[in-house]
XYZ file of C-alpha atoms in Angstrom:
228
model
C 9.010 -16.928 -46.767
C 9.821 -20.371 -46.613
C 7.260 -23.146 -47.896
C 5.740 -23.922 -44.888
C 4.684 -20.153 -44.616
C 4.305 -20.592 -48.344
C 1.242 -23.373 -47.486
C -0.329 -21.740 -44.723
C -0.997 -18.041 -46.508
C -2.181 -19.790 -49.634
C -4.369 -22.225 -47.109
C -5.759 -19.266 -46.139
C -6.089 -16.984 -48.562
C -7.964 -19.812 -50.597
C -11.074 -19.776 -48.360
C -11.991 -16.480 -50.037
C -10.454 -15.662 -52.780
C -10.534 -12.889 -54.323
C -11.841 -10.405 -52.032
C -10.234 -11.879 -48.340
C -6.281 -11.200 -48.249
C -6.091 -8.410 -45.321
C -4.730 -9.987 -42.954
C -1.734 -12.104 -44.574
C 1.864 -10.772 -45.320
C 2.295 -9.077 -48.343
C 3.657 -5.642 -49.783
C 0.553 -4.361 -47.960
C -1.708 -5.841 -45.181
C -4.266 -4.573 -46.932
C -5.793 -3.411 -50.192
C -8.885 -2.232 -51.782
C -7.584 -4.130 -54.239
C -10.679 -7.119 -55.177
C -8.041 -9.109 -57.392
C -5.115 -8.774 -53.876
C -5.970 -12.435 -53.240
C -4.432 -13.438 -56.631
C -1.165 -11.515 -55.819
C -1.442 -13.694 -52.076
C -2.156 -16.880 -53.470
C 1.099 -16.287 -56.156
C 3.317 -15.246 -54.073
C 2.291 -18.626 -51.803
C 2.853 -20.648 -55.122
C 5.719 -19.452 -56.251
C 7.531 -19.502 -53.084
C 6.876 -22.964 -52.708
C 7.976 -23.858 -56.105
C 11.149 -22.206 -55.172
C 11.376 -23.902 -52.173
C 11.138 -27.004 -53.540
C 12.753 -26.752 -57.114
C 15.694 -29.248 -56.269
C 13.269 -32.047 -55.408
C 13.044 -32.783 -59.344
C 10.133 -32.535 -61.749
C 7.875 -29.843 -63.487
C 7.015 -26.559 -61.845
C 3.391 -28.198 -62.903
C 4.478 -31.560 -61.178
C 5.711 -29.342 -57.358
C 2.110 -27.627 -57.137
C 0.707 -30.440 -57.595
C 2.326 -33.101 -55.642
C 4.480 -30.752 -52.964
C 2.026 -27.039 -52.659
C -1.271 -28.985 -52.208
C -2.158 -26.750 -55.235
C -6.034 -27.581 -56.039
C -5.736 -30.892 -58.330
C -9.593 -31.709 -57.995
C -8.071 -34.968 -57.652
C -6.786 -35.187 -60.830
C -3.111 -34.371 -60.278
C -1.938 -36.197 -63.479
C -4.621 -34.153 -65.445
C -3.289 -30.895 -63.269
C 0.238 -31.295 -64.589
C -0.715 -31.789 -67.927
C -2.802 -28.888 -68.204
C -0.453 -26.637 -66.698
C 2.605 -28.223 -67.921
C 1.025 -27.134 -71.352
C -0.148 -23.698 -70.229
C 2.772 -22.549 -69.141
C 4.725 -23.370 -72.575
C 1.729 -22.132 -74.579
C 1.949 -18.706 -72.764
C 6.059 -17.960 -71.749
C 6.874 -14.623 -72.334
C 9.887 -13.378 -74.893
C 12.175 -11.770 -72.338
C 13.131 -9.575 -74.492
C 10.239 -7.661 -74.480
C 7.960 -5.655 -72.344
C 4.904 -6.695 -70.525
C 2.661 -4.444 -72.801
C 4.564 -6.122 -76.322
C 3.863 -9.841 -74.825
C 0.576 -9.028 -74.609
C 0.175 -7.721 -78.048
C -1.746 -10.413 -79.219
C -4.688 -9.740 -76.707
C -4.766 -5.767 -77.230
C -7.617 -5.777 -79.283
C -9.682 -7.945 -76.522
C -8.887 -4.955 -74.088
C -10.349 -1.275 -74.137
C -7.545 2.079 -74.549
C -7.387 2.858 -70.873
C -7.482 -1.192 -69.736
C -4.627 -1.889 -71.412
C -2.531 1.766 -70.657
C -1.761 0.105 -67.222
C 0.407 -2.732 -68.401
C 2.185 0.523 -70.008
C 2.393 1.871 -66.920
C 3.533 -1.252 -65.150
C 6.460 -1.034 -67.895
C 7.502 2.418 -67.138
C 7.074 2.215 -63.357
C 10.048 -0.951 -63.403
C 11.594 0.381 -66.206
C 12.313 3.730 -63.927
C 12.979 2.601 -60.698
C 15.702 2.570 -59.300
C 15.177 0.575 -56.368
C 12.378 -2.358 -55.695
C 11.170 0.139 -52.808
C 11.026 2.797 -55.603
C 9.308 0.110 -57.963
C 6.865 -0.590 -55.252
C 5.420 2.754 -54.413
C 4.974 3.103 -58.219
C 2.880 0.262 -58.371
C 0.900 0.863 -54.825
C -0.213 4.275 -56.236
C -1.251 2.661 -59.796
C -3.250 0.255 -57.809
C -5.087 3.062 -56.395
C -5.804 4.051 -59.646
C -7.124 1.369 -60.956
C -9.145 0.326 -58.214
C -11.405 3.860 -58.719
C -11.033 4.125 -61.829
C -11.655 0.633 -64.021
C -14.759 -1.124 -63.358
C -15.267 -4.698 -62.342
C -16.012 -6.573 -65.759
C -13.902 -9.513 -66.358
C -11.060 -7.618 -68.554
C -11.156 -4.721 -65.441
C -10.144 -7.525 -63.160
C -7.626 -9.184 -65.386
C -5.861 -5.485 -65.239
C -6.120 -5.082 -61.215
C -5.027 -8.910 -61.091
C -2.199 -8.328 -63.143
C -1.108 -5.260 -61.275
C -1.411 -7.195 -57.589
C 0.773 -10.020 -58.959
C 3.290 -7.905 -60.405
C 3.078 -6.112 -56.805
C 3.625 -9.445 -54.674
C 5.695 -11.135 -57.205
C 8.640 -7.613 -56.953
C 8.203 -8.384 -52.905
C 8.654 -12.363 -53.131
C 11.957 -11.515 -55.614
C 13.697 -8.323 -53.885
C 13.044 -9.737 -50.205
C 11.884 -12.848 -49.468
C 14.241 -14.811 -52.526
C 16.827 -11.809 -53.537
C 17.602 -11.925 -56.968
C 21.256 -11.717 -57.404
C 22.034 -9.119 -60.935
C 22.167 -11.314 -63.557
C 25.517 -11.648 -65.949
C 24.322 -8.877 -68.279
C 24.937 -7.304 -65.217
C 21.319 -5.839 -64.920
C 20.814 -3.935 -61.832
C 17.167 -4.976 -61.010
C 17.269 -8.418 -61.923
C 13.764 -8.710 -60.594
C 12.283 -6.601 -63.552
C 12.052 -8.708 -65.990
C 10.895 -11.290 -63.703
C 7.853 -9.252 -62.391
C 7.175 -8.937 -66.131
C 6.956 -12.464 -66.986
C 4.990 -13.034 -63.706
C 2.100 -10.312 -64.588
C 1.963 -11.044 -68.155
C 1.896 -15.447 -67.053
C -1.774 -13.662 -65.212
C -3.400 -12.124 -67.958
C -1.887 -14.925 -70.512
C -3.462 -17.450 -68.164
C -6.602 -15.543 -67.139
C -7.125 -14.947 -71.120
C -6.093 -18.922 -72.054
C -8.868 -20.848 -69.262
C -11.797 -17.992 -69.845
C -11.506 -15.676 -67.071
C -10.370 -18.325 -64.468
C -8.283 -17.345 -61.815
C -6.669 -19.856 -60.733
C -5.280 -20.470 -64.483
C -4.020 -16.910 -63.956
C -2.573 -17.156 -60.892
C -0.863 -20.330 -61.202
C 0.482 -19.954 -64.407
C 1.947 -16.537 -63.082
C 3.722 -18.867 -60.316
C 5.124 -21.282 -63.196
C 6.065 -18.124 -65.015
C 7.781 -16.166 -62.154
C 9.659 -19.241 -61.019
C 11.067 -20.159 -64.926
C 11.936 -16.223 -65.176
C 13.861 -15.951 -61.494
C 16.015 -19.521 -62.317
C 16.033 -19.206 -65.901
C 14.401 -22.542 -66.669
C 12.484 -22.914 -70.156
């Protein structure tokens, strides 16, 4: 997905966000999903970050300036904010998505925050990105009966459509080579740093979704190129 594609899905999928998102490309075309626009306008994000990471500058600074990413006409005051965010909330690589968000357990209820433990084991034991993806689709479906629609409910079901979009964006659209530790699934620990960038983000601006979803962009991009 190059960045013009990039442009035209998030274009799109911004008109009704978060509900819309049927009819774009993604791991699905479509899902009951009421957070799948997040995991749309990501993967639009990110792509064009990627796209566009040799032109120079902040992650912050290519949304802004280069992915027509919703300044309010305050790009300077976009970059800054985000610049910020994304520093504030980088994950420790180290760790799993359920460990980096320790800190917010106690805001979440037992069974809310059981499906970043499931998003853990579901990466942790495929063995392909195909594999990795049918784990997810089917905890989606979960989720969507089973959690309700309060504001922590949709941080989960956001979290689990980015992780879904962002393991399609990094095992098709930009292939992760293995990295030199060798690491089969490169893309793991990127989807990791990309779903817990949503909550993180989410959590940091109130509930906002387009914190989350943008600072899940900033995330996935630093994770996939290694850039702090």
């Amino acid at each position: 997905m190059n960045h013009r594609i990039a442009l035209l899905a998030l274009g799109l999928c911004l008109v009704s966000l978060p509900g819309f998102g049927q009819g774009l490309v993604s791991s699905e075309p479509y899902s009951d999903n009421p957070m799948h626009g997040v995991g749309v306008a990501h993967n639009a994000y990110a792509g064009c970050i990627a796209a566009n990471r040799d032109a120079g500058g902040s992650y912050a600074q290519l949304l802004a300036y280069r992915c027509g990413a919703p300044t309010d006409g305050k790009p300077e005051e976009f970059v800054r904010t985000y610049d910020e965010l994304a520093k504030k909330t980088q994950s420790d690589p180290r760790l799993s998505m359920a460990e980096n968000l320790h800190g917010h357990r106690a805001s979440f209820g037992e069974e809310q925050f059981s499906y970043f433990e499931d998003v853990d084991r579901i990466l942790a034991e495929a063995r392909s990105a195909d594999e990795a993806d049918e784990g997810l689709k089917q905890l989606e479906a979960q989720a969507v009966k089973d959690l309700g629609r309060k504001e922590n409910d949709l941080a989960v079901l956001g979290a689990i459509s980015t992780a879904r979009h962002s393991l399609e964006l990094w095992s098709k659209d930009y292939p992760l080579e293995p990295n030199a530790s060798g690491r089969a699934f490169p893309w793991l620990q990127v989807v990791i740093a990309d779903a817990t960038g949503y909550v993180n983000g989410v959590k940091a601006c109130g509930g906002i979704k387009l914190c989350g979803f943008i600072n899940a962009a900033i995330q996935s991009v630093s994770a996939a190129f290694n850039k702090n």
